[in-house]
Amino acid sequence: MRIRIGRAKPLEIDGPYAALNVMAHRWPDVRGDRYDKAKRLCMAALGRRVAACSIKDDFIEACIEADILEDPH
């Protein structure tokens, strides 16, 4: 999936590591419940406590909440 933060070039997010990196270092100030849930799930996926493929929808919801989703595919 691709996200765009501000006027920067789109970023390709290809898994929980990339998602968590963006959430930790480049995420806009919009950090609601969906952000919190997606961040927890990314950490759980990296710790192999949940399947990485199962967290995509939660990350998409966090991106929608922050208005940074460019392409969900």
Short mmCIF file of N, CA and C in Angstrom, two decimals:
data_model
loop_
_atom_site.label_atom_id
_atom_site.label_comp_id
_atom_site.label_asym_id
_atom_site.label_seq_id
_atom_site.Cartn_x
_atom_site.Cartn_y
_atom_site.Cartn_z
N MET A 1 0.84 -1.16 0.00
CA MET A 1 0.00 0.00 0.00
C MET A 1 0.89 1.22 0.00
N ARG A 2 0.33 2.32 -0.45
CA ARG A 2 1.08 3.57 -0.46
C ARG A 2 0.40 4.61 0.41
N ILE A 3 1.24 5.39 1.09
CA ILE A 3 0.75 6.50 1.88
C ILE A 3 1.52 7.75 1.46
N ARG A 4 0.93 8.89 1.75
CA ARG A 4 1.61 10.17 1.48
C ARG A 4 1.43 11.05 2.71
N ILE A 5 2.55 11.51 3.23
CA ILE A 5 2.53 12.38 4.40
C ILE A 5 2.95 13.77 3.94
N GLY A 6 2.03 14.69 4.01
CA GLY A 6 2.29 16.05 3.55
C GLY A 6 2.56 16.07 2.05
N ARG A 7 3.56 16.83 1.66
CA ARG A 7 3.91 16.96 0.24
C ARG A 7 5.03 16.01 -0.18
N ALA A 8 5.43 15.14 0.71
CA ALA A 8 6.51 14.21 0.41
C ALA A 8 6.07 13.19 -0.65
N LYS A 9 7.05 12.53 -1.24
CA LYS A 9 6.75 11.48 -2.19
C LYS A 9 6.01 10.36 -1.48
N PRO A 10 5.16 9.63 -2.20
CA PRO A 10 4.46 8.51 -1.58
C PRO A 10 5.45 7.47 -1.04
N LEU A 11 5.06 6.84 0.04
CA LEU A 11 5.86 5.78 0.65
C LEU A 11 5.16 4.46 0.44
N GLU A 12 5.89 3.46 0.05
CA GLU A 12 5.35 2.11 -0.09
C GLU A 12 5.51 1.40 1.25
N ILE A 13 4.41 0.90 1.78
CA ILE A 13 4.42 0.16 3.04
C ILE A 13 4.18 -1.30 2.71
N ASP A 14 5.20 -2.13 2.95
CA ASP A 14 5.12 -3.52 2.52
C ASP A 14 5.09 -4.53 3.67
N GLY A 15 4.89 -4.05 4.87
CA GLY A 15 4.80 -4.98 5.99
C GLY A 15 4.86 -4.25 7.32
N PRO A 16 4.81 -5.01 8.41
CA PRO A 16 4.74 -4.39 9.73
C PRO A 16 5.99 -3.59 10.11
N TYR A 17 7.17 -4.00 9.64
CA TYR A 17 8.37 -3.24 9.96
C TYR A 17 8.30 -1.84 9.35
N ALA A 18 7.96 -1.77 8.06
CA ALA A 18 7.84 -0.46 7.39
C ALA A 18 6.74 0.37 8.02
N ALA A 19 5.62 -0.27 8.35
CA ALA A 19 4.51 0.45 8.97
C ALA A 19 4.92 1.03 10.32
N LEU A 20 5.56 0.23 11.13
CA LEU A 20 5.97 0.70 12.46
C LEU A 20 7.02 1.79 12.35
N ASN A 21 7.92 1.68 11.39
CA ASN A 21 8.94 2.71 11.18
C ASN A 21 8.29 4.06 10.85
N VAL A 22 7.30 4.04 9.96
CA VAL A 22 6.59 5.27 9.61
C VAL A 22 5.82 5.81 10.81
N MET A 23 5.18 4.92 11.55
CA MET A 23 4.40 5.35 12.70
C MET A 23 5.29 5.98 13.78
N ALA A 24 6.50 5.49 13.90
CA ALA A 24 7.40 6.00 14.93
C ALA A 24 8.11 7.29 14.52
N HIS A 25 8.34 7.47 13.21
CA HIS A 25 9.21 8.57 12.80
C HIS A 25 8.59 9.61 11.87
N ARG A 26 7.50 9.28 11.18
CA ARG A 26 6.99 10.22 10.17
C ARG A 26 5.50 10.48 10.27
N TRP A 27 4.84 9.84 11.18
CA TRP A 27 3.38 9.94 11.27
C TRP A 27 2.96 11.37 11.62
N PRO A 28 1.87 11.84 11.02
CA PRO A 28 1.37 13.17 11.39
C PRO A 28 0.85 13.19 12.83
N ASP A 29 0.48 14.35 13.30
CA ASP A 29 0.04 14.50 14.69
C ASP A 29 -1.29 13.81 15.00
N VAL A 30 -2.00 13.35 14.00
CA VAL A 30 -3.28 12.67 14.21
C VAL A 30 -2.99 11.26 14.71
N ARG A 31 -3.17 11.05 16.01
CA ARG A 31 -2.86 9.76 16.62
C ARG A 31 -4.00 9.34 17.54
N GLY A 32 -5.00 8.77 16.94
CA GLY A 32 -6.18 8.36 17.68
C GLY A 32 -6.16 6.89 18.05
N ASP A 33 -7.33 6.37 18.34
CA ASP A 33 -7.47 4.97 18.74
C ASP A 33 -7.00 4.01 17.66
N ARG A 34 -7.26 4.33 16.41
CA ARG A 34 -6.85 3.44 15.31
C ARG A 34 -5.34 3.39 15.19
N TYR A 35 -4.69 4.53 15.38
CA TYR A 35 -3.22 4.57 15.40
C TYR A 35 -2.69 3.67 16.52
N ASP A 36 -3.23 3.82 17.71
CA ASP A 36 -2.77 3.03 18.85
C ASP A 36 -2.91 1.54 18.59
N LYS A 37 -4.07 1.14 18.06
CA LYS A 37 -4.31 -0.28 17.79
C LYS A 37 -3.36 -0.79 16.71
N ALA A 38 -3.20 -0.04 15.63
CA ALA A 38 -2.31 -0.48 14.55
C ALA A 38 -0.87 -0.59 15.03
N LYS A 39 -0.43 0.34 15.84
CA LYS A 39 0.94 0.30 16.36
C LYS A 39 1.15 -0.93 17.24
N ARG A 40 0.18 -1.21 18.11
CA ARG A 40 0.28 -2.41 18.97
C ARG A 40 0.34 -3.67 18.12
N LEU A 41 -0.50 -3.73 17.08
CA LEU A 41 -0.53 -4.92 16.24
C LEU A 41 0.75 -5.07 15.41
N CYS A 42 1.32 -3.96 14.96
CA CYS A 42 2.60 -4.03 14.24
C CYS A 42 3.68 -4.61 15.14
N MET A 43 3.73 -4.15 16.38
CA MET A 43 4.72 -4.68 17.32
C MET A 43 4.47 -6.16 17.59
N ALA A 44 3.20 -6.54 17.70
CA ALA A 44 2.87 -7.95 17.92
C ALA A 44 3.27 -8.80 16.71
N ALA A 45 3.09 -8.27 15.52
CA ALA A 45 3.47 -9.01 14.31
C ALA A 45 4.99 -9.18 14.24
N LEU A 46 5.72 -8.14 14.60
CA LEU A 46 7.18 -8.25 14.60
C LEU A 46 7.67 -9.24 15.65
N GLY A 47 6.92 -9.37 16.74
CA GLY A 47 7.24 -10.35 17.77
C GLY A 47 6.64 -11.71 17.49
N ARG A 48 6.03 -11.86 16.32
CA ARG A 48 5.41 -13.12 15.86
C ARG A 48 4.28 -13.60 16.78
N ARG A 49 3.61 -12.64 17.41
CA ARG A 49 2.46 -13.00 18.25
C ARG A 49 1.16 -12.98 17.46
N VAL A 50 1.17 -12.28 16.32
CA VAL A 50 0.04 -12.30 15.38
C VAL A 50 0.62 -12.38 13.98
N ALA A 51 -0.19 -12.87 13.04
CA ALA A 51 0.26 -12.97 11.65
C ALA A 51 0.34 -11.58 11.03
N ALA A 52 1.44 -11.31 10.34
CA ALA A 52 1.63 -10.00 9.72
C ALA A 52 0.51 -9.66 8.75
N CYS A 53 0.03 -10.65 8.02
CA CYS A 53 -1.03 -10.38 7.03
C CYS A 53 -2.35 -10.00 7.69
N SER A 54 -2.51 -10.28 8.96
CA SER A 54 -3.78 -10.01 9.63
C SER A 54 -3.93 -8.57 10.11
N ILE A 55 -2.88 -7.76 10.01
CA ILE A 55 -2.95 -6.41 10.56
C ILE A 55 -3.15 -5.33 9.51
N LYS A 56 -3.17 -5.71 8.25
CA LYS A 56 -3.25 -4.72 7.16
C LYS A 56 -4.48 -3.82 7.30
N ASP A 57 -5.64 -4.40 7.55
CA ASP A 57 -6.86 -3.60 7.64
C ASP A 57 -6.78 -2.58 8.78
N ASP A 58 -6.17 -2.96 9.88
CA ASP A 58 -6.03 -2.03 11.00
C ASP A 58 -5.09 -0.88 10.66
N PHE A 59 -4.02 -1.18 9.93
CA PHE A 59 -3.11 -0.11 9.50
C PHE A 59 -3.81 0.81 8.51
N ILE A 60 -4.58 0.25 7.60
CA ILE A 60 -5.34 1.07 6.65
C ILE A 60 -6.29 2.00 7.39
N GLU A 61 -6.98 1.50 8.41
CA GLU A 61 -7.89 2.34 9.20
C GLU A 61 -7.13 3.49 9.87
N ALA A 62 -5.93 3.21 10.38
CA ALA A 62 -5.13 4.27 11.00
C ALA A 62 -4.72 5.31 9.95
N CYS A 63 -4.40 4.85 8.75
CA CYS A 63 -4.03 5.77 7.67
C CYS A 63 -5.22 6.64 7.26
N ILE A 64 -6.39 6.04 7.20
CA ILE A 64 -7.60 6.80 6.88
C ILE A 64 -7.85 7.84 7.96
N GLU A 65 -7.71 7.44 9.21
CA GLU A 65 -7.90 8.35 10.34
C GLU A 65 -6.96 9.56 10.23
N ALA A 66 -5.72 9.34 9.78
CA ALA A 66 -4.74 10.41 9.65
C ALA A 66 -4.76 11.08 8.28
N ASP A 67 -5.63 10.61 7.40
CA ASP A 67 -5.77 11.15 6.04
C ASP A 67 -4.46 11.10 5.25
N ILE A 68 -3.80 9.93 5.29
CA ILE A 68 -2.55 9.77 4.55
C ILE A 68 -2.58 8.60 3.57
N LEU A 69 -3.69 7.88 3.49
CA LEU A 69 -3.77 6.73 2.60
C LEU A 69 -3.86 7.20 1.16
N GLU A 70 -2.95 6.69 0.33
CA GLU A 70 -2.98 7.03 -1.08
C GLU A 70 -3.51 5.87 -1.91
N ASP A 71 -3.05 4.66 -1.63
CA ASP A 71 -3.46 3.49 -2.40
C ASP A 71 -3.49 2.29 -1.46
N PRO A 72 -4.66 1.71 -1.20
CA PRO A 72 -4.75 0.62 -0.24
C PRO A 72 -4.23 -0.72 -0.76
N HIS A 73 -3.83 -0.80 -2.02
CA HIS A 73 -3.42 -2.10 -2.58
C HIS A 73 -1.96 -2.27 -2.60
#
